[in-house]
Short mmCIF file of C-alpha atoms and ligand atoms in Angstrom, two decimals:
data_model
loop_
_atom_site.label_atom_id
_atom_site.label_comp_id
_atom_site.label_asym_id
_atom_site.label_seq_id
_atom_site.Cartn_x
_atom_site.Cartn_y
_atom_site.Cartn_z
CA UNK A 1 -0.87 18.85 -20.10
CA UNK A 2 0.88 15.56 -20.85
CA UNK A 3 -0.88 12.31 -20.04
CA UNK A 4 0.68 9.72 -17.71
CA UNK A 5 -0.01 7.06 -20.32
CA UNK A 6 2.80 8.64 -22.36
CA UNK A 7 5.02 7.08 -19.66
CA UNK A 8 3.70 3.56 -20.26
CA UNK A 9 6.27 1.22 -21.81
CA UNK A 10 6.30 1.80 -25.56
CA UNK A 11 5.92 -1.94 -26.25
CA UNK A 12 2.75 -2.09 -24.11
CA UNK A 13 0.90 0.97 -25.44
CA UNK A 14 -1.35 -1.08 -27.73
CA UNK A 15 -1.38 -4.19 -25.51
CA UNK A 16 -4.93 -5.36 -24.91
CA UNK A 17 -4.16 -8.01 -22.29
CA UNK A 18 -5.91 -11.37 -22.00
CA UNK A 19 -9.46 -11.57 -23.31
CA UNK A 20 -11.32 -13.64 -20.75
CA UNK A 21 -14.75 -15.19 -21.10
CA UNK A 22 -16.03 -12.21 -19.09
CA UNK A 23 -14.57 -9.59 -21.45
CA UNK A 24 -17.47 -9.64 -23.90
CA UNK A 25 -20.55 -8.18 -22.28
CA UNK A 26 -22.92 -10.89 -23.49
CA UNK A 27 -26.25 -11.80 -21.92
CA UNK A 28 -27.99 -15.15 -21.64
CA UNK A 29 -29.23 -17.65 -19.09
CA UNK A 30 -27.27 -20.73 -20.12
CA UNK A 31 -23.56 -20.02 -19.65
CA UNK A 32 -21.39 -22.44 -21.60
CA UNK A 33 -18.51 -20.17 -22.60
CA UNK A 34 -15.91 -20.54 -19.83
CA UNK A 35 -15.56 -24.30 -19.27
CA UNK A 36 -16.84 -23.97 -15.70
CA UNK A 37 -18.36 -27.05 -14.10
CA UNK A 38 -22.09 -27.55 -14.45
CA UNK A 39 -22.26 -28.85 -10.85
CA UNK A 40 -21.14 -27.03 -7.68
CA UNK A 41 -18.32 -28.31 -5.49
CA UNK A 42 -19.57 -30.13 -2.37
CA UNK A 43 -17.74 -27.62 -0.16
CA UNK A 44 -19.21 -24.60 -1.93
CA UNK A 45 -22.58 -22.94 -1.45
CA UNK A 46 -22.59 -22.38 -5.21
CA UNK A 47 -21.10 -18.89 -5.14
CA UNK A 48 -17.66 -20.00 -6.35
CA UNK A 49 -18.67 -22.16 -9.30
CA UNK A 50 -18.32 -19.33 -11.80
CA UNK A 51 -15.28 -17.20 -12.54
CA UNK A 52 -15.69 -13.89 -10.66
CA UNK A 53 -16.29 -10.52 -12.26
CA UNK A 54 -12.74 -9.10 -12.70
CA UNK A 55 -13.71 -5.65 -11.34
CA UNK A 56 -17.23 -5.87 -9.87
CA UNK A 57 -18.91 -2.53 -10.47
CA UNK A 58 -20.74 -2.51 -7.12
CA UNK A 59 -17.49 -3.11 -5.24
CA UNK A 60 -15.65 -0.52 -7.29
CA UNK A 61 -18.39 2.02 -6.52
CA UNK A 62 -18.23 1.30 -2.78
CA UNK A 63 -14.45 1.66 -2.78
CA UNK A 64 -14.66 4.85 -4.86
CA UNK A 65 -17.12 6.34 -2.40
CA UNK A 66 -14.89 5.33 0.54
CA UNK A 67 -11.90 7.09 -1.01
CA UNK A 68 -13.76 9.97 -2.65
CA UNK A 69 -12.84 9.26 -6.27
CA UNK A 70 -14.62 8.17 -9.45
CA UNK A 71 -14.93 4.37 -10.00
CA UNK A 72 -12.91 4.59 -13.22
CA UNK A 73 -10.02 6.19 -11.31
CA UNK A 74 -9.70 3.06 -9.15
CA UNK A 75 -8.24 -0.40 -9.73
CA UNK A 76 -8.95 -3.13 -7.17
CA UNK A 77 -6.31 -5.80 -6.81
CA UNK A 78 -4.74 -8.40 -4.54
CA UNK A 79 -3.46 -5.96 -1.94
CA UNK A 80 -1.45 -2.87 -2.69
CA UNK A 81 1.42 -5.29 -3.29
CA UNK A 82 -0.18 -6.17 -6.61
CA UNK A 83 -0.68 -2.48 -7.48
CA UNK A 84 3.03 -1.85 -6.85
CA UNK A 85 3.93 -4.73 -9.15
CA UNK A 86 1.55 -3.57 -11.90
CA UNK A 87 2.94 -0.04 -11.80
CA UNK A 88 6.50 -1.33 -12.15
CA UNK A 89 5.58 -3.66 -15.01
CA UNK A 90 3.52 -1.09 -16.90
CA UNK A 91 5.83 1.91 -16.53
CA UNK A 92 9.37 0.47 -16.54
CA UNK A 93 11.06 -1.22 -19.46
CA UNK A 94 12.47 -4.53 -18.21
CA UNK A 95 16.24 -4.45 -17.91
CA UNK A 96 16.35 -0.70 -18.60
CA UNK A 97 14.02 1.37 -16.46
CA UNK A 98 14.55 2.76 -12.98
CA UNK A 99 12.44 3.53 -9.92
CA UNK A 100 13.25 5.84 -7.02
CA UNK A 101 12.69 4.82 -3.39
CA UNK A 102 13.44 6.55 -0.08
CA UNK A 103 14.93 4.03 2.40
CA UNK A 104 14.36 3.01 5.07
CA UNK A 105 11.04 2.16 3.46
CA UNK A 106 8.62 -0.61 2.54
CA UNK A 107 10.52 -3.50 0.93
CA UNK A 108 8.10 -4.38 -1.86
CA UNK A 109 9.06 -1.46 -4.12
CA UNK A 110 12.59 -2.83 -4.49
CA UNK A 111 11.37 -6.44 -4.69
CA UNK A 112 9.00 -5.69 -7.58
CA UNK A 113 11.68 -3.63 -9.34
CA UNK A 114 14.27 -6.35 -8.94
CA UNK A 115 11.95 -9.09 -10.20
CA UNK A 116 11.34 -6.96 -13.27
CA UNK A 117 15.05 -6.24 -13.85
CA UNK A 118 14.66 -2.58 -13.03
CA UNK A 119 17.24 -0.43 -11.24
CA UNK A 120 16.41 0.96 -7.80
CA UNK A 121 17.75 4.47 -7.15
CA UNK A 122 17.78 5.20 -3.43
CA UNK A 123 17.38 8.65 -1.90
CA UNK A 124 17.61 8.04 1.85
CA UNK A 125 15.23 9.75 4.23
CA UNK A 126 17.00 12.37 6.34
CA UNK A 127 17.17 11.37 10.00
CA UNK A 128 17.46 14.45 12.16
CA UNK A 129 16.07 16.04 15.32
CA UNK A 130 14.29 12.87 16.33
CA UNK A 131 12.30 12.42 13.10
CA UNK A 132 12.71 11.18 9.55
CA UNK A 133 12.08 13.58 6.68
CA UNK A 134 11.91 13.03 2.92
CA UNK A 135 14.30 15.30 0.96
CA UNK A 136 11.89 16.00 -1.86
CA UNK A 137 14.32 18.08 -3.95
CA UNK A 138 16.88 15.27 -3.82
CA UNK A 139 14.15 12.83 -4.90
CA UNK A 140 13.34 15.07 -7.87
CA UNK A 141 17.02 15.45 -8.80
CA UNK A 142 17.63 11.67 -8.64
CA UNK A 143 14.49 10.95 -10.68
CA UNK A 144 15.50 13.31 -13.47
CA UNK A 145 19.14 12.21 -13.43
CA UNK A 146 18.30 8.49 -13.61
CA UNK A 147 15.38 8.77 -16.02
CA UNK A 148 13.17 6.91 -13.52
CA UNK A 149 9.53 6.69 -14.57
CA UNK A 150 8.27 5.80 -11.11
CA UNK A 151 8.86 7.31 -7.66
CA UNK A 152 7.64 5.52 -4.54
CA UNK A 153 6.86 7.73 -1.55
CA UNK A 154 5.50 5.99 1.52
CA UNK A 155 3.38 8.30 3.65
CA UNK A 156 2.90 7.62 6.51
CA UNK A 157 6.22 5.84 6.14
CA UNK A 158 6.84 2.23 7.01
CA UNK A 159 8.90 1.67 9.18
CA UNK A 160 9.57 5.34 9.97
CA UNK A 161 6.06 6.67 10.70
CA UNK A 162 6.75 10.07 9.10
CA UNK A 163 4.42 11.96 6.78
CA UNK A 164 5.50 13.54 3.48
CA UNK A 165 3.82 16.99 3.39
CA UNK A 166 1.33 17.33 0.53
CA UNK A 167 3.01 20.54 -0.64
CA UNK A 168 6.15 18.46 -1.24
CA UNK A 169 4.23 15.77 -3.15
CA UNK A 170 2.58 18.46 -5.28
CA UNK A 171 5.91 20.15 -6.00
CA UNK A 172 7.54 16.83 -6.96
CA UNK A 173 4.65 15.79 -9.19
CA UNK A 174 4.73 19.14 -10.98
CA UNK A 175 8.48 18.92 -11.47
CA UNK A 176 8.25 15.36 -12.83
CA UNK A 177 5.23 15.88 -15.08
CA UNK A 178 5.81 14.04 -18.36
CA UNK A 179 8.81 12.25 -16.78
CA UNK A 180 7.54 10.09 -13.92
CA UNK A 181 4.51 8.95 -11.96
CA UNK A 182 4.69 9.75 -8.24
CA UNK A 183 3.19 6.93 -6.19
CA UNK A 184 2.06 7.79 -2.66
CA UNK A 185 1.61 4.59 -0.67
CA UNK A 186 -0.95 5.45 2.00
CA UNK A 187 -1.31 2.04 3.64
CA UNK A 188 -1.52 3.79 7.03
CA UNK A 189 -3.37 6.98 6.08
CA UNK A 190 -6.36 6.16 8.32
CA UNK A 191 -4.11 6.57 11.37
CA UNK A 192 -2.79 9.98 10.28
CA UNK A 193 -4.35 13.36 11.03
CA UNK A 194 -3.01 15.01 7.85
CA UNK A 195 -4.97 15.04 4.55
CA UNK A 196 -4.59 12.28 1.94
CA UNK A 197 -2.73 12.74 -1.35
CA UNK A 198 -6.08 11.84 -2.93
CA UNK A 199 -6.83 15.56 -2.59
CA UNK A 200 -4.13 16.20 -5.23
CA UNK A 201 -5.77 14.09 -7.95
CA UNK A 202 -7.85 17.02 -9.19
CA UNK A 203 -4.79 19.16 -9.89
CA UNK A 204 -2.17 16.66 -11.11
CA UNK A 205 -2.45 13.58 -13.31
CA UNK A 206 0.87 11.90 -12.47
CA UNK A 207 0.07 11.04 -8.84
CA UNK A 208 -1.15 7.53 -8.02
CA UNK A 209 -2.35 6.82 -4.47
CA UNK A 210 -2.27 3.32 -3.00
CA UNK A 211 -4.74 2.36 -0.29
CA UNK A 212 -5.37 -0.99 1.33
CA UNK A 213 -7.91 -2.80 3.47
CA UNK A 214 -5.08 -4.71 5.18
CA UNK A 215 -4.35 -2.32 8.04
CA UNK A 216 -7.09 -0.05 9.45
CA UNK A 217 -9.84 -2.21 7.93
CA UNK A 218 -8.38 -5.34 9.54
CA UNK A 219 -8.66 -7.45 6.37
CA UNK A 220 -5.06 -8.40 5.59
CA UNK A 221 -6.21 -11.92 4.78
CA UNK A 222 -8.71 -10.77 2.17
CA UNK A 223 -5.92 -9.26 0.01
CA UNK A 224 -7.66 -6.16 -1.23
CA UNK A 225 -5.80 -3.01 -2.15
CA UNK A 226 -6.39 -0.27 -4.66
CA UNK A 227 -4.51 2.08 -6.94
CA UNK A 228 -6.22 5.42 -7.55
CA UNK A 229 -5.17 7.87 -10.24
CA UNK A 230 -5.63 9.00 -13.83
CA UNK A 231 -8.43 6.93 -15.40
CA UNK A 232 -6.44 6.18 -18.59
CA UNK A 233 -3.47 4.94 -16.58
CA UNK A 234 -5.76 2.83 -14.40
CA UNK A 235 -7.17 1.23 -17.58
CA UNK A 236 -3.61 0.36 -18.67
CA UNK A 237 -2.88 -1.25 -15.29
CA UNK A 238 -6.06 -3.31 -15.59
CA UNK A 239 -4.87 -4.69 -18.92
CA UNK A 240 -1.62 -5.80 -17.27
CA UNK A 241 -3.46 -7.48 -14.37
CA UNK A 242 -4.46 -11.14 -14.09
CA UNK A 243 -7.80 -11.94 -15.77
CA UNK A 244 -9.64 -12.72 -12.50
CA UNK A 245 -7.67 -11.00 -9.73
CA UNK A 246 -10.34 -10.97 -7.01
CA UNK A 247 -11.64 -14.26 -5.54
CA UNK A 248 -15.43 -14.41 -5.05
CA UNK A 249 -15.30 -14.95 -1.23
CA UNK A 250 -13.07 -11.86 -0.90
CA UNK A 251 -15.39 -9.73 -3.02
CA UNK A 252 -18.29 -10.69 -0.74
CA UNK A 253 -16.34 -10.08 2.48
CA UNK A 254 -14.95 -6.73 1.38
CA UNK A 255 -18.34 -5.61 0.16
CA UNK A 256 -19.80 -6.31 3.62
CA UNK A 257 -16.85 -4.54 5.27
CA UNK A 258 -17.76 -1.39 3.35
CA UNK A 259 -21.29 -1.19 4.72
CA UNK A 260 -22.04 1.69 7.07
CA UNK A 261 -22.13 -0.35 10.28
CA UNK A 262 -18.82 -2.10 9.53
CA UNK A 263 -17.19 1.21 8.56
CA UNK A 264 -18.33 2.78 11.81
CA UNK A 265 -16.66 -0.05 13.74
CA UNK A 266 -13.52 0.32 11.67
CA UNK A 267 -13.40 4.03 12.51
CA UNK A 268 -13.85 3.20 16.19
CA UNK A 269 -11.00 0.69 16.16
CA UNK A 270 -8.80 3.15 14.29
CA UNK A 271 -9.44 5.85 16.90
CA UNK A 272 -8.59 3.39 19.65
CA UNK A 273 -5.34 2.44 17.89
CA UNK A 274 -4.39 6.11 17.61
CA UNK A 275 -5.09 6.59 21.32
CA UNK A 276 -3.06 3.49 22.23
CA UNK A 277 -0.23 4.63 19.96
CA UNK A 278 0.08 7.82 22.02
CA UNK A 279 0.00 5.88 25.28
CA UNK A 280 2.52 3.28 24.09
CA UNK A 281 4.89 5.89 22.64
CA UNK A 282 4.66 8.04 25.77
CA UNK A 283 5.43 5.13 28.08
CA UNK A 284 8.25 3.86 25.85
CA UNK A 285 9.89 7.31 25.84
CA UNK A 286 10.48 7.03 29.59
CA UNK A 287 11.19 3.27 29.62
CA UNK A 288 14.65 2.08 30.64
CA UNK A 289 16.94 1.19 27.75
CA UNK A 290 14.94 3.19 25.17
CA UNK A 291 16.97 5.75 23.25
CA UNK A 292 14.41 7.24 20.95
CA UNK A 293 10.77 6.77 19.97
CA UNK A 294 10.00 8.31 16.58
CA UNK A 295 6.79 10.26 16.10
CA UNK A 296 4.32 8.04 14.22
CA UNK A 297 1.26 8.72 12.07
CA UNK A 298 0.77 4.94 11.68
CA UNK A 299 -0.33 1.97 13.77
CA UNK A 300 3.20 1.19 14.93
CA UNK A 301 6.10 2.90 16.64
CA UNK A 302 9.75 2.81 15.63
CA UNK A 303 12.01 2.60 18.68
CA UNK A 304 15.79 2.83 19.13
CA UNK A 305 17.22 0.84 22.04
CA UNK A 306 20.55 0.78 23.89
CA UNK A 307 20.42 -2.98 23.36
CA UNK A 308 17.92 -3.83 20.61
CA UNK A 309 18.88 -7.52 20.58
CA UNK A 310 18.29 -7.73 24.35
CA UNK A 311 14.89 -6.02 24.02
CA UNK A 312 13.91 -8.26 21.09
CA UNK A 313 14.93 -11.42 22.99
CA UNK A 314 13.19 -10.36 26.20
CA UNK A 315 9.98 -9.64 24.34
CA UNK A 316 10.21 -12.89 22.38
CA UNK A 317 10.76 -15.01 25.46
CA UNK A 318 7.63 -13.41 26.94
CA UNK A 319 5.78 -14.44 23.79
CA UNK A 320 5.71 -10.97 22.21
CA UNK A 321 6.86 -10.88 18.57
CA UNK A 322 7.92 -7.48 17.22
CA UNK A 323 9.56 -6.56 13.92
CA UNK A 324 13.35 -6.52 13.87
CA UNK A 325 14.24 -3.77 11.39
CA UNK A 326 17.95 -3.61 12.21
CA UNK A 327 18.98 -4.74 8.73
CA UNK A 328 17.51 -1.55 7.24
CA UNK A 329 19.89 1.34 6.56
CA UNK A 330 20.38 3.57 9.60
CA UNK A 331 18.23 1.41 11.85
CA UNK A 332 20.91 -0.82 13.41
CA UNK A 333 19.45 -0.38 16.91
CA UNK A 334 15.73 -0.24 16.12
CA UNK A 335 12.63 -2.36 16.47
CA UNK A 336 9.19 -1.67 15.01
CA UNK A 337 6.34 -2.39 17.40
CA UNK A 338 2.77 -2.60 16.09
CA UNK A 339 0.16 -1.00 18.32
CA UNK A 340 -1.84 -3.83 19.85
CA UNK A 341 -4.85 -4.01 22.14
CA UNK A 342 -4.38 -2.22 25.48
CA UNK A 343 -3.52 -5.49 27.29
CA UNK A 344 -0.98 -6.39 24.59
CA UNK A 345 0.68 -2.99 24.83
CA UNK A 346 0.79 -3.34 28.62
CA UNK A 347 2.65 -6.59 28.15
CA UNK A 348 5.26 -4.91 25.92
CA UNK A 349 5.76 -2.18 28.51
CA UNK A 350 6.03 -4.53 31.48
CA UNK A 351 8.50 -6.83 29.68
CA UNK A 352 10.73 -3.89 28.76
CA UNK A 353 10.56 -2.49 32.31
CA UNK A 354 11.48 -5.90 33.74
CA UNK A 355 14.20 -6.67 31.18
CA UNK A 356 16.36 -3.82 32.40
CA UNK A 357 15.49 -3.97 36.10
C1 LIG B 401 1.34 -3.31 4.79
C2 LIG B 401 1.78 -2.42 3.68
C3 LIG B 401 1.31 -2.59 2.39
C4 LIG B 401 0.69 -3.90 2.01
O1 LIG B 401 -0.54 -3.79 1.61
P1 LIG B 401 -1.37 -5.04 1.06
O2 LIG B 401 -2.56 -4.30 0.62
O3 LIG B 401 -1.58 -5.95 2.21
O4 LIG B 401 -0.61 -5.68 -0.06
C5 LIG B 401 1.61 -1.68 1.40
N1 LIG B 401 2.42 -0.64 1.69
C6 LIG B 401 2.93 -0.46 2.92
C7 LIG B 401 3.80 0.68 3.18
C8 LIG B 401 2.64 -1.36 3.94
O5 LIG B 401 3.19 -1.21 5.13
#
């Protein structure tokens, strides 16, 4: 079996990254090796005086147990946005490489590629029979034809809400072994009822799964996301990452959020969001002016309107801000509405009922 590190940029294979003051595992009780201040800041309780551990082992272990992987298979970073950027930088030669995306999809894949001077090869999702579907054979064909080393699948998809079946991910990964890493961005996996691509990690080594604490865990402001995959590839990504990616206050907050009681509350809120998604989608399907509500495995619904501008304006003037996705290919009449609390969803429904009446 080939290793995914064979796909790492040739000029980075022996790149060790920055050696920080925390790189050498030294011990002592007087720390004078990192030019930190000897006195705490007046606004600080003392916990931020030192540079943080780049990948705190306790945090890594908690995250690994949450996602059911080994700690060395997991890289913690500043949101999955950082993981996307690291994958592009590590696997694509600047000015030469290519990545494959499946629009309409999350915008950061193309942003990271563009910033790195890498070509974006688009294989549009197929929109048919009231749902979006990923044409996995076309994705494989385009990857091989373009020489792309990275494929971004978003499942559940943003903004489409569709799920890429795991059999398709497995088939693509097998076909692209030795050629490309298949990234499955599972930012919304907690809201889905289908199994995670993490279950494929035992049988393939060119699948990387992205997870985040920004959505179901309600910690978008803490900026904590992870890449999970082959341990050697994860070690390469770490060497490409900033020396101290995780701020101390975020490490502490996320660590608390992964305790049993907090996780139980997160699961409760997730179940409520799933229930509200069904209620919101059901009511929108029979609302005046609504053309189509796509099935969603996420915490939002994608809705086509007779008059999307009118719906957007009516909601906005009632103080309700939704995402205008009309600039995305094939979505010229669509808005993406995040599932809110029951009272917030009621407001969406009553504004839309009144806007047409
Ligand atoms: C929200 C979102 C993310 C962003 O995750 P962060 O961890 O907040 O950077 C990643 N992927 C998709 C598809 C998203 O919708």
